[in-house]
mmCIF file of C-alpha atoms and ligand atoms in Angstrom:
data_model
loop_
_atom_site.group_PDB
_atom_site.id
_atom_site.type_symbol
_atom_site.label_atom_id
_atom_site.label_comp_id
_atom_site.label_asym_id
_atom_site.label_seq_id
_atom_site.Cartn_x
_atom_site.Cartn_y
_atom_site.Cartn_z
ATOM 1 C CA UNK N 1 0.000 0.000 0.000
ATOM 2 C CA UNK N 2 1.313 3.439 -0.907
ATOM 3 C CA UNK N 3 0.726 5.340 2.335
ATOM 4 C CA UNK N 4 3.074 8.283 1.692
ATOM 5 C CA UNK N 5 2.579 10.814 -1.063
ATOM 6 C CA UNK N 6 5.699 12.946 -1.490
ATOM 7 C CA UNK N 7 4.783 16.461 -2.560
ATOM 8 C CA UNK N 8 8.219 18.029 -2.774
ATOM 9 C CA UNK N 9 11.849 17.155 -2.100
ATOM 10 C CA UNK N 10 14.213 20.089 -1.436
ATOM 11 C CA UNK N 11 17.811 18.882 -1.187
ATOM 12 C CA UNK N 12 17.131 15.719 0.802
ATOM 13 C CA UNK N 13 14.312 17.278 2.877
ATOM 14 C CA UNK N 14 10.846 15.876 2.122
ATOM 15 C CA UNK N 15 7.320 17.300 2.418
ATOM 16 C CA UNK N 16 4.500 14.836 1.975
ATOM 17 C CA UNK N 17 1.176 13.469 3.136
ATOM 18 C CA UNK N 18 1.012 10.277 5.186
ATOM 19 C CA UNK N 19 -2.317 8.483 5.017
ATOM 20 C CA UNK N 20 -3.564 6.375 7.910
ATOM 21 C CA UNK N 21 -7.036 4.881 8.338
ATOM 22 C CA UNK N 22 -7.904 7.948 10.470
ATOM 23 C CA UNK N 23 -6.954 10.557 7.888
ATOM 24 C CA UNK N 24 -4.072 12.490 6.414
ATOM 25 C CA UNK N 25 -0.975 13.666 8.251
ATOM 26 C CA UNK N 26 1.149 16.406 6.730
ATOM 27 C CA UNK N 27 4.860 15.638 6.983
ATOM 28 C CA UNK N 28 7.406 16.312 8.319
ATOM 29 C CA UNK N 29 5.464 15.689 11.522
ATOM 30 C CA UNK N 30 6.170 15.834 15.251
ATOM 31 C CA UNK N 31 4.155 13.449 17.465
ATOM 32 C CA UNK N 32 3.643 14.613 21.070
ATOM 33 C CA UNK N 33 3.885 11.818 23.629
ATOM 34 C CA UNK N 34 0.767 10.819 25.582
ATOM 35 C CA UNK N 35 2.631 8.272 27.718
ATOM 36 C CA UNK N 36 -0.204 7.012 29.940
ATOM 37 C CA UNK N 37 -3.119 8.239 27.867
ATOM 38 C CA UNK N 38 -2.471 11.915 28.620
ATOM 39 C CA UNK N 39 -0.071 14.696 27.694
ATOM 40 C CA UNK N 40 1.929 15.521 30.801
ATOM 41 C CA UNK N 41 1.434 19.078 32.029
ATOM 42 C CA UNK N 42 -2.375 18.852 32.124
ATOM 43 C CA UNK N 43 -2.965 19.730 28.467
ATOM 44 C CA UNK N 44 -6.240 18.259 27.133
ATOM 45 C CA UNK N 45 -6.604 16.569 23.749
ATOM 46 C CA UNK N 46 -8.894 19.385 22.647
ATOM 47 C CA UNK N 47 -6.054 21.807 23.354
ATOM 48 C CA UNK N 48 -3.668 19.463 21.517
ATOM 49 C CA UNK N 49 -5.904 19.565 18.473
ATOM 50 C CA UNK N 50 -6.102 23.365 18.648
ATOM 51 C CA UNK N 51 -2.330 23.712 18.687
ATOM 52 C CA UNK N 52 -2.123 21.595 15.543
ATOM 53 C CA UNK N 53 -1.138 18.101 16.706
ATOM 54 C CA UNK N 54 -2.027 15.590 13.961
ATOM 55 C CA UNK N 55 -1.025 12.353 15.683
ATOM 56 C CA UNK N 56 0.055 11.405 19.219
ATOM 57 C CA UNK N 57 2.113 8.557 20.614
ATOM 58 C CA UNK N 58 0.873 6.123 23.266
ATOM 59 C CA UNK N 59 3.231 3.967 25.331
ATOM 60 C CA UNK N 60 2.505 0.251 25.136
ATOM 61 C CA UNK N 61 4.440 -0.588 28.311
ATOM 62 C CA UNK N 62 2.605 1.944 30.492
ATOM 63 C CA UNK N 63 -0.883 1.282 29.078
ATOM 64 C CA UNK N 64 -0.384 -2.495 29.334
ATOM 65 C CA UNK N 65 0.414 -2.187 33.051
ATOM 66 C CA UNK N 66 -2.262 0.428 33.779
ATOM 67 C CA UNK N 67 -5.185 0.368 33.036
ATOM 68 C CA UNK N 68 -4.479 -2.647 30.752
ATOM 69 C CA UNK N 69 -5.005 -2.943 26.999
ATOM 70 C CA UNK N 70 -7.696 -5.602 27.453
ATOM 71 C CA UNK N 71 -9.689 -3.373 29.815
ATOM 72 C CA UNK N 72 -9.585 -0.563 27.240
ATOM 73 C CA UNK N 73 -10.575 -2.832 24.359
ATOM 74 C CA UNK N 74 -13.330 -4.653 26.234
ATOM 75 C CA UNK N 75 -15.038 -1.535 27.583
ATOM 76 C CA UNK N 76 -14.258 1.177 25.030
ATOM 77 C CA UNK N 77 -13.138 -0.534 21.823
ATOM 78 C CA UNK N 78 -9.908 1.425 21.514
ATOM 79 C CA UNK N 79 -7.604 4.012 23.075
ATOM 80 C CA UNK N 80 -9.063 6.791 20.874
ATOM 81 C CA UNK N 81 -12.502 6.430 22.475
ATOM 82 C CA UNK N 82 -11.051 5.890 25.958
ATOM 83 C CA UNK N 83 -9.083 9.158 25.945
ATOM 84 C CA UNK N 84 -11.304 11.063 23.460
ATOM 85 C CA UNK N 85 -8.813 11.663 20.619
ATOM 86 C CA UNK N 86 -10.138 11.034 17.143
ATOM 87 C CA UNK N 87 -6.954 11.508 15.137
ATOM 88 C CA UNK N 88 -4.186 8.969 14.568
ATOM 89 C CA UNK N 89 -2.286 7.219 17.338
ATOM 90 C CA UNK N 90 1.118 5.580 17.009
ATOM 91 C CA UNK N 91 2.083 3.129 19.734
ATOM 92 C CA UNK N 92 5.646 2.121 20.520
ATOM 93 C CA UNK N 93 6.360 -1.572 21.067
ATOM 94 C CA UNK N 94 7.154 -1.282 24.768
ATOM 95 C CA UNK N 95 10.659 -2.546 23.998
ATOM 96 C CA UNK N 96 12.456 0.690 24.821
ATOM 97 C CA UNK N 97 10.894 0.934 28.307
ATOM 98 C CA UNK N 98 11.342 -2.766 29.082
ATOM 99 C CA UNK N 99 15.001 -2.678 28.067
ATOM 100 C CA UNK N 100 15.643 0.302 30.327
ATOM 101 C CA UNK N 101 14.389 -1.614 33.387
ATOM 102 C CA UNK N 102 17.284 -2.823 35.575
ATOM 103 C CA UNK N 103 15.707 -6.052 36.767
ATOM 104 C CA UNK N 104 15.079 -7.941 33.506
ATOM 105 C CA UNK N 105 16.078 -11.160 31.761
ATOM 106 C CA UNK N 106 16.450 -11.134 27.994
ATOM 107 C CA UNK N 107 15.972 -14.443 26.168
ATOM 108 C CA UNK N 108 15.991 -15.208 22.437
ATOM 109 C CA UNK N 109 12.214 -14.882 22.440
ATOM 110 C CA UNK N 110 11.567 -11.834 24.584
ATOM 111 C CA UNK N 111 12.078 -10.127 27.924
ATOM 112 C CA UNK N 112 11.063 -11.003 31.488
ATOM 113 C CA UNK N 113 10.743 -7.833 33.548
ATOM 114 C CA UNK N 114 9.417 -6.553 36.863
ATOM 115 C CA UNK N 115 6.743 -3.861 36.730
ATOM 116 C CA UNK N 116 8.018 -0.520 38.080
ATOM 117 C CA UNK N 117 4.665 -0.157 39.891
ATOM 118 C CA UNK N 118 4.400 -3.272 42.087
ATOM 119 C CA UNK N 119 7.365 -5.451 41.090
ATOM 120 C CA UNK N 120 5.091 -8.065 39.484
ATOM 121 C CA UNK N 121 6.892 -10.259 36.919
ATOM 122 C CA UNK N 122 5.782 -10.037 33.255
ATOM 123 C CA UNK N 123 6.999 -11.370 29.908
ATOM 124 C CA UNK N 124 6.914 -9.373 26.685
ATOM 125 C CA UNK N 125 7.689 -10.747 23.230
ATOM 126 C CA UNK N 126 6.917 -9.820 19.630
ATOM 127 C CA UNK N 127 3.470 -11.445 19.515
ATOM 128 C CA UNK N 128 2.402 -10.034 22.878
ATOM 129 C CA UNK N 129 3.619 -6.520 21.990
ATOM 130 C CA UNK N 130 1.703 -6.527 18.686
ATOM 131 C CA UNK N 131 -1.410 -7.912 20.390
ATOM 132 C CA UNK N 132 -1.349 -5.134 23.021
ATOM 133 C CA UNK N 133 -0.989 -2.509 20.280
ATOM 134 C CA UNK N 134 -3.864 -4.093 18.311
ATOM 135 C CA UNK N 135 -6.024 -4.123 21.448
ATOM 136 C CA UNK N 136 -5.281 -0.423 21.940
ATOM 137 C CA UNK N 137 -6.454 0.163 18.365
ATOM 138 C CA UNK N 138 -3.281 1.979 17.255
ATOM 139 C CA UNK N 139 -3.202 3.311 13.679
ATOM 140 C CA UNK N 140 0.551 2.802 13.412
ATOM 141 C CA UNK N 141 2.160 -0.061 15.333
ATOM 142 C CA UNK N 142 5.877 -0.580 15.905
ATOM 143 C CA UNK N 143 7.629 -3.954 15.786
ATOM 144 C CA UNK N 144 9.160 -5.297 18.996
ATOM 145 C CA UNK N 145 12.905 -4.561 18.917
ATOM 146 C CA UNK N 146 15.962 -4.582 21.142
ATOM 147 C CA UNK N 147 17.414 -1.144 21.745
ATOM 148 C CA UNK N 148 21.046 -1.637 22.858
ATOM 149 C CA UNK N 149 22.870 1.019 24.925
ATOM 150 C CA UNK N 150 25.301 3.380 23.156
ATOM 151 C CA UNK N 151 27.948 2.789 25.831
ATOM 152 C CA UNK N 152 28.748 -0.069 28.210
ATOM 153 C CA UNK N 153 30.234 -0.096 31.705
ATOM 154 C CA UNK N 154 33.914 -0.946 32.053
ATOM 155 C CA UNK N 155 34.405 -2.306 35.593
ATOM 156 C CA UNK N 156 37.477 -4.420 34.698
ATOM 157 C CA UNK N 157 39.327 -1.581 32.955
ATOM 158 C CA UNK N 158 39.339 -2.994 29.395
ATOM 159 C CA UNK N 159 41.338 -1.080 26.774
ATOM 160 C CA UNK N 160 39.183 1.221 24.632
ATOM 161 C CA UNK N 161 39.707 -1.108 21.668
ATOM 162 C CA UNK N 162 38.481 -4.169 23.612
ATOM 163 C CA UNK N 163 35.579 -2.191 25.045
ATOM 164 C CA UNK N 164 34.534 -1.073 21.563
ATOM 165 C CA UNK N 165 34.688 -4.709 20.398
ATOM 166 C CA UNK N 166 32.528 -5.821 23.332
ATOM 167 C CA UNK N 167 29.955 -3.133 22.485
ATOM 168 C CA UNK N 168 30.067 -4.161 18.808
ATOM 169 C CA UNK N 169 29.048 -7.745 19.657
ATOM 170 C CA UNK N 170 26.353 -6.559 22.058
ATOM 171 C CA UNK N 171 24.857 -4.366 19.322
ATOM 172 C CA UNK N 172 25.244 -7.188 16.755
ATOM 173 C CA UNK N 173 23.175 -9.511 18.962
ATOM 174 C CA UNK N 174 20.548 -6.778 19.299
ATOM 175 C CA UNK N 175 20.448 -6.383 15.502
ATOM 176 C CA UNK N 176 19.985 -10.138 15.021
ATOM 177 C CA UNK N 177 17.225 -10.277 17.607
ATOM 178 C CA UNK N 178 15.542 -7.181 16.140
ATOM 179 C CA UNK N 179 15.363 -8.867 12.710
ATOM 180 C CA UNK N 180 13.975 -12.079 14.200
ATOM 181 C CA UNK N 181 11.401 -10.181 16.290
ATOM 182 C CA UNK N 182 10.462 -7.956 13.320
ATOM 183 C CA UNK N 183 9.539 -11.095 11.352
ATOM 184 C CA UNK N 184 7.543 -12.485 14.281
ATOM 185 C CA UNK N 185 5.810 -9.109 14.781
ATOM 186 C CA UNK N 186 4.867 -9.007 11.091
ATOM 187 C CA UNK N 187 3.572 -12.602 11.101
ATOM 188 C CA UNK N 188 1.362 -11.952 14.109
ATOM 189 C CA UNK N 189 0.147 -8.632 12.664
ATOM 190 C CA UNK N 190 -0.760 -10.193 9.297
ATOM 191 C CA UNK N 191 -2.474 -13.186 10.867
ATOM 192 C CA UNK N 192 -4.789 -10.787 12.720
ATOM 193 C CA UNK N 193 -6.063 -9.276 9.478
ATOM 194 C CA UNK N 194 -6.004 -12.228 7.057
ATOM 195 C CA UNK N 195 -8.298 -11.153 4.188
ATOM 196 C CA UNK N 196 -10.793 -9.703 6.648
ATOM 197 C CA UNK N 197 -9.971 -6.080 6.037
ATOM 198 C CA UNK N 198 -8.796 -3.898 3.130
ATOM 199 C CA UNK N 199 -5.335 -2.307 3.348
ATOM 200 C CA UNK N 200 -6.965 1.135 3.651
ATOM 201 C CA UNK N 201 -8.889 0.140 6.748
ATOM 202 C CA UNK N 202 -6.173 -1.751 8.543
ATOM 203 C CA UNK N 203 -3.551 -0.161 10.773
ATOM 204 C CA UNK N 204 0.062 0.076 9.621
ATOM 205 C CA UNK N 205 3.166 -1.644 10.923
ATOM 206 C CA UNK N 206 6.608 -0.006 10.905
ATOM 207 C CA UNK N 207 9.943 -1.860 11.046
ATOM 208 C CA UNK N 208 12.831 -0.587 13.200
ATOM 209 C CA UNK N 209 16.475 -0.389 12.132
ATOM 210 C CA UNK N 210 19.023 -0.791 14.949
ATOM 211 C CA UNK N 211 22.851 -0.962 14.885
ATOM 212 C CA UNK N 212 24.019 1.765 17.269
ATOM 213 C CA UNK N 213 26.748 3.944 15.777
ATOM 214 C CA UNK N 214 28.414 1.034 13.917
ATOM 215 C CA UNK N 215 28.113 1.589 10.182
ATOM 216 C CA UNK N 216 28.475 -2.126 9.403
ATOM 217 C CA UNK N 217 25.664 -3.073 11.802
ATOM 218 C CA UNK N 218 23.333 -0.265 10.708
ATOM 219 C CA UNK N 219 23.740 -1.455 7.116
ATOM 220 C CA UNK N 220 23.099 -5.075 8.066
ATOM 221 C CA UNK N 221 19.968 -4.096 10.012
ATOM 222 C CA UNK N 222 18.719 -1.799 7.243
ATOM 223 C CA UNK N 223 19.149 -4.547 4.635
ATOM 224 C CA UNK N 224 17.321 -7.150 6.716
ATOM 225 C CA UNK N 225 14.469 -4.903 7.890
ATOM 226 C CA UNK N 226 13.800 -3.208 4.525
ATOM 227 C CA UNK N 227 13.701 -6.652 2.871
ATOM 228 C CA UNK N 228 10.434 -7.122 4.789
ATOM 229 C CA UNK N 229 7.556 -5.125 3.354
ATOM 230 C CA UNK N 230 6.739 -2.780 6.240
ATOM 231 C CA UNK N 231 4.508 0.300 5.878
ATOM 232 C CA UNK N 232 7.298 2.546 7.157
ATOM 233 C CA UNK N 233 10.786 2.392 8.621
ATOM 234 C CA UNK N 234 12.127 3.803 11.860
ATOM 235 C CA UNK N 235 15.650 4.429 13.049
ATOM 236 C CA UNK N 236 15.860 3.266 16.662
ATOM 237 C CA UNK N 237 18.656 3.321 19.205
ATOM 238 C CA UNK N 238 19.563 6.964 18.634
ATOM 239 C CA UNK N 239 19.406 9.804 21.174
ATOM 240 C CA UNK N 240 20.472 7.270 23.803
ATOM 241 C CA UNK N 241 23.707 8.973 24.856
ATOM 242 C CA UNK N 242 25.671 9.365 21.621
ATOM 243 C CA UNK N 243 26.674 12.869 20.432
ATOM 244 C CA UNK N 244 24.582 14.833 17.913
ATOM 245 C CA UNK N 245 27.479 14.546 15.433
ATOM 246 C CA UNK N 246 27.414 10.729 15.748
ATOM 247 C CA UNK N 247 23.647 10.722 15.232
ATOM 248 C CA UNK N 248 23.878 12.908 12.118
ATOM 249 C CA UNK N 249 26.565 10.561 10.735
ATOM 250 C CA UNK N 250 24.152 7.622 11.062
ATOM 251 C CA UNK N 251 21.420 9.663 9.327
ATOM 252 C CA UNK N 252 23.811 10.711 6.529
ATOM 253 C CA UNK N 253 24.502 7.075 5.846
ATOM 254 C CA UNK N 254 21.053 5.559 6.411
ATOM 255 C CA UNK N 255 18.610 8.026 4.809
ATOM 256 C CA UNK N 256 19.799 7.620 1.190
ATOM 257 C CA UNK N 257 19.488 3.832 1.592
ATOM 258 C CA UNK N 258 15.960 3.858 3.059
ATOM 259 C CA UNK N 259 13.046 3.216 0.660
ATOM 260 C CA UNK N 260 12.054 6.563 -0.858
ATOM 261 C CA UNK N 261 8.329 5.885 -1.038
ATOM 262 C CA UNK N 262 7.943 4.888 2.641
ATOM 263 C CA UNK N 263 7.758 7.150 5.722
ATOM 264 C CA UNK N 264 10.975 7.489 7.745
ATOM 265 C CA UNK N 265 10.680 7.900 11.497
ATOM 266 C CA UNK N 266 13.512 8.953 13.824
ATOM 267 C CA UNK N 267 12.509 7.662 17.258
ATOM 268 C CA UNK N 268 12.880 9.713 20.439
ATOM 269 C CA UNK N 269 14.455 12.824 18.838
ATOM 270 C CA UNK N 270 14.954 15.621 19.850
ATOM 271 C CA UNK N 271 15.831 19.332 20.190
ATOM 272 C CA UNK N 272 14.597 21.848 17.580
ATOM 273 C CA UNK N 273 18.107 21.839 16.050
ATOM 274 C CA UNK N 274 18.068 17.995 15.915
ATOM 275 C CA UNK N 275 14.703 18.054 14.093
ATOM 276 C CA UNK N 276 15.893 20.577 11.513
ATOM 277 C CA UNK N 277 19.138 18.644 10.887
ATOM 278 C CA UNK N 278 17.230 15.354 10.590
ATOM 279 C CA UNK N 279 14.591 16.791 8.223
ATOM 280 C CA UNK N 280 17.400 18.177 6.058
ATOM 281 C CA UNK N 281 18.674 14.579 5.763
ATOM 282 C CA UNK N 282 15.286 13.140 4.773
ATOM 283 C CA UNK N 283 13.429 12.168 7.990
ATOM 284 C CA UNK N 284 9.606 12.557 7.996
ATOM 285 C CA UNK N 285 8.460 11.695 11.548
ATOM 286 C CA UNK N 286 9.555 12.386 15.118
ATOM 287 C CA UNK N 287 8.435 11.881 18.710
ATOM 288 C CA UNK N 288 10.040 13.191 21.865
ATOM 289 C CA UNK N 289 9.177 13.983 25.483
ATOM 290 C CA UNK N 290 11.572 16.957 25.429
ATOM 291 C CA UNK N 291 9.251 19.950 24.701
ATOM 292 C CA UNK N 292 6.739 18.925 27.392
ATOM 293 C CA UNK N 293 9.386 17.844 29.916
ATOM 294 C CA UNK N 294 11.401 21.039 29.430
ATOM 295 C CA UNK N 295 8.239 23.124 29.821
ATOM 296 C CA UNK N 296 7.550 21.482 33.183
ATOM 297 C CA UNK N 297 11.092 22.383 34.227
ATOM 298 C CA UNK N 298 10.738 25.974 33.026
ATOM 299 C CA UNK N 299 12.795 25.830 29.825
ATOM 300 C CA UNK N 300 10.925 27.533 27.003
ATOM 301 C CA UNK N 301 11.629 27.367 23.276
ATOM 302 C CA UNK N 302 11.352 30.501 21.151
ATOM 303 C CA UNK N 303 12.412 31.368 17.601
ATOM 304 C CA UNK N 304 15.316 33.322 19.086
ATOM 305 C CA UNK N 305 16.598 30.688 21.507
ATOM 306 C CA UNK N 306 15.681 29.281 24.909
ATOM 307 C CA UNK N 307 14.228 31.118 27.921
ATOM 308 C CA UNK N 308 14.576 29.879 31.511
ATOM 309 C CA UNK N 309 11.430 31.326 33.027
ATOM 310 C CA UNK N 310 12.651 30.962 36.637
ATOM 311 C CA UNK N 311 15.352 33.556 35.955
ATOM 312 C CA UNK N 312 14.841 36.729 38.041
ATOM 313 C CA UNK N 313 15.305 38.870 34.926
ATOM 314 C CA UNK N 314 11.706 37.987 33.918
ATOM 315 C CA UNK N 315 10.191 39.167 37.206
ATOM 316 C CA UNK N 316 8.889 42.416 35.735
ATOM 317 C CA UNK N 317 9.047 41.523 32.035
ATOM 318 C CA UNK N 318 5.767 42.548 30.399
ATOM 319 C CA UNK N 319 6.574 40.872 27.060
ATOM 320 C CA UNK N 320 4.960 37.584 25.968
ATOM 321 C CA UNK N 321 7.173 34.460 25.806
ATOM 322 C CA UNK N 322 7.707 34.884 22.055
ATOM 323 C CA UNK N 323 6.312 37.738 19.954
ATOM 324 C CA UNK N 324 6.358 35.477 16.859
ATOM 325 C CA UNK N 325 4.338 32.702 18.556
ATOM 326 C CA UNK N 326 0.687 32.044 17.680
ATOM 327 C CA UNK N 327 -0.132 29.886 20.728
ATOM 328 C CA UNK N 328 -3.029 30.570 23.106
ATOM 329 C CA UNK N 329 -0.650 31.770 25.836
ATOM 330 C CA UNK N 330 1.272 34.244 23.630
ATOM 331 C CA UNK N 331 -1.218 35.299 20.952
ATOM 332 C CA UNK N 332 -4.672 34.966 22.564
ATOM 333 C CA UNK N 333 -4.169 35.525 26.283
ATOM 334 C CA UNK N 334 -0.977 37.596 25.759
ATOM 335 C CA UNK N 335 0.284 36.463 29.162
ATOM 336 C CA UNK N 336 3.433 38.236 30.307
ATOM 337 C CA UNK N 337 6.721 36.575 31.152
ATOM 338 C CA UNK N 338 6.341 38.226 34.576
ATOM 339 C CA UNK N 339 3.053 36.365 35.238
ATOM 340 C CA UNK N 340 4.437 33.030 33.985
ATOM 341 C CA UNK N 341 7.602 33.572 36.057
ATOM 342 C CA UNK N 342 5.403 34.162 39.111
ATOM 343 C CA UNK N 343 3.217 31.059 38.495
ATOM 344 C CA UNK N 344 6.314 28.942 37.925
ATOM 345 C CA UNK N 345 8.250 30.118 40.976
ATOM 346 C CA UNK N 346 5.316 29.630 43.362
ATOM 347 C CA UNK N 347 4.696 26.173 41.871
ATOM 348 C CA UNK N 348 1.197 26.666 40.394
ATOM 349 C CA UNK N 349 -0.009 23.791 38.146
ATOM 350 C CA UNK N 350 -1.170 26.410 35.662
ATOM 351 C CA UNK N 351 2.458 27.352 34.931
ATOM 352 C CA UNK N 352 3.187 23.809 33.737
ATOM 353 C CA UNK N 353 0.073 23.791 31.588
ATOM 354 C CA UNK N 354 0.709 27.166 29.915
ATOM 355 C CA UNK N 355 4.405 26.482 29.352
ATOM 356 C CA UNK N 356 3.661 23.004 27.923
ATOM 357 C CA UNK N 357 1.066 24.461 25.534
ATOM 358 C CA UNK N 358 3.609 27.040 24.347
ATOM 359 C CA UNK N 359 6.435 24.506 23.824
ATOM 360 C CA UNK N 360 4.212 21.970 22.034
ATOM 361 C CA UNK N 361 2.855 24.758 19.818
ATOM 362 C CA UNK N 362 6.440 25.829 19.074
ATOM 363 C CA UNK N 363 7.297 22.276 17.922
ATOM 364 C CA UNK N 364 4.191 22.130 15.708
ATOM 365 C CA UNK N 365 5.011 25.572 14.320
ATOM 366 C CA UNK N 366 8.580 24.449 13.635
ATOM 367 C CA UNK N 367 7.306 21.455 11.626
ATOM 368 C CA UNK N 368 4.769 23.584 9.730
ATOM 369 C CA UNK N 369 7.485 26.130 8.903
ATOM 370 C CA UNK N 370 9.891 23.430 7.702
ATOM 371 C CA UNK N 371 7.155 21.969 5.525
ATOM 372 C CA UNK N 372 6.380 25.384 4.009
ATOM 373 C CA UNK N 373 10.078 26.053 3.327
ATOM 374 C CA UNK N 374 10.480 22.653 1.637
ATOM 375 C CA UNK N 375 7.423 23.277 -0.551
ATOM 376 C CA UNK N 376 8.849 26.617 -1.739
ATOM 377 C CA UNK N 377 12.365 25.221 -2.111
ATOM 378 C CA UNK N 378 13.834 27.605 0.476
ATOM 379 C CA UNK N 379 14.656 25.027 3.127
ATOM 380 C CA UNK N 380 18.469 25.051 2.915
ATOM 381 C CA UNK N 381 18.880 28.854 3.219
ATOM 382 C CA UNK N 382 16.270 29.040 5.965
ATOM 383 C CA UNK N 383 17.932 26.194 7.876
ATOM 384 C CA UNK N 384 21.338 27.886 8.233
ATOM 385 C CA UNK N 385 19.791 31.136 9.400
ATOM 386 C CA UNK N 386 17.333 29.673 11.885
ATOM 387 C CA UNK N 387 19.798 27.258 13.496
ATOM 388 C CA UNK N 388 22.069 30.178 14.341
ATOM 389 C CA UNK N 389 19.200 31.963 16.106
ATOM 390 C CA UNK N 390 17.900 28.872 17.907
ATOM 391 C CA UNK N 391 21.223 27.858 19.413
ATOM 392 C CA UNK N 392 21.407 31.040 21.540
HETATM 393 ZN ZN1 ZN R 1 3.539 30.800 22.659
#
């Protein structure tokens, strides 16, 4: 099924329309993260829609533990109805969260882990992960993968060469498992829909390419994953501790080799600068907790760099957060930095909400602007100028 219609390519940057069974998504797109069925910071889905969000991400691991995918399916049909969001939902596979748990046992088939809530032991594998995502009614599902760390501990003082070799084999095993689990994920996914449903009405399944920062392993993973006919392809295992330069190197190498007609998703990235650099290399989709998390900690994004709202310099500042911003906080309510500084420093919940709305709007605005610049072929010139201003 051809789910991505490319409208314009400027350099390597792409503007297109991604079709899911819930409607059209203009790309490049940023997907805010609704971890446990809500955007952190107290922002409602109605407000999310008003600030331009086209698709949100739900976390399989969290929703499986609480309230449970089966509870949602049995009583409400899907996550959309449960949380009252009618646009598309992408669910992760739960792999990333499960692999970051300390107390776990990885086997060839899957992962045994203890819930972070009550310590109860669970097992997650490819089939189970896909089934949870199907129960949640996701429009885009992700295969179950192993996300290896970018660095490993060195308690015995190995030489840097030996340490690198040890990491290489760890990442190689993760690549092999990811390919095996991708096949199992796809089998289970396809079995669920066997001839019952047309491709337009069924959800989509994306494959994930792993391989850390090792060129050889990235290429191996890309070859094996793209050989399977997924609806889209994601780059996983980035933004896990490597430098931005290392990440861009992986993108430089991978993007030209990824299928042109399929959506490309860079998982868990990143800062506004990261998004611009990745779009310029040909990425279409992103998700990240950063704009909402930073808002809750008082770091605000503007078109002229970051603001730390707790700073005393804003105590009597009558200006809005960002003159160029069209969000409810800046453009409609015209709330001053002084008021937001006050709410933030006294710890009012409203500060978190307003600052989250502003940051999420900024990310949507950034994507809309990139898309417009690609469509008019001005992306490259715009990129150099705006990155200079943003990195203040
Ligand atoms: Zn704003």
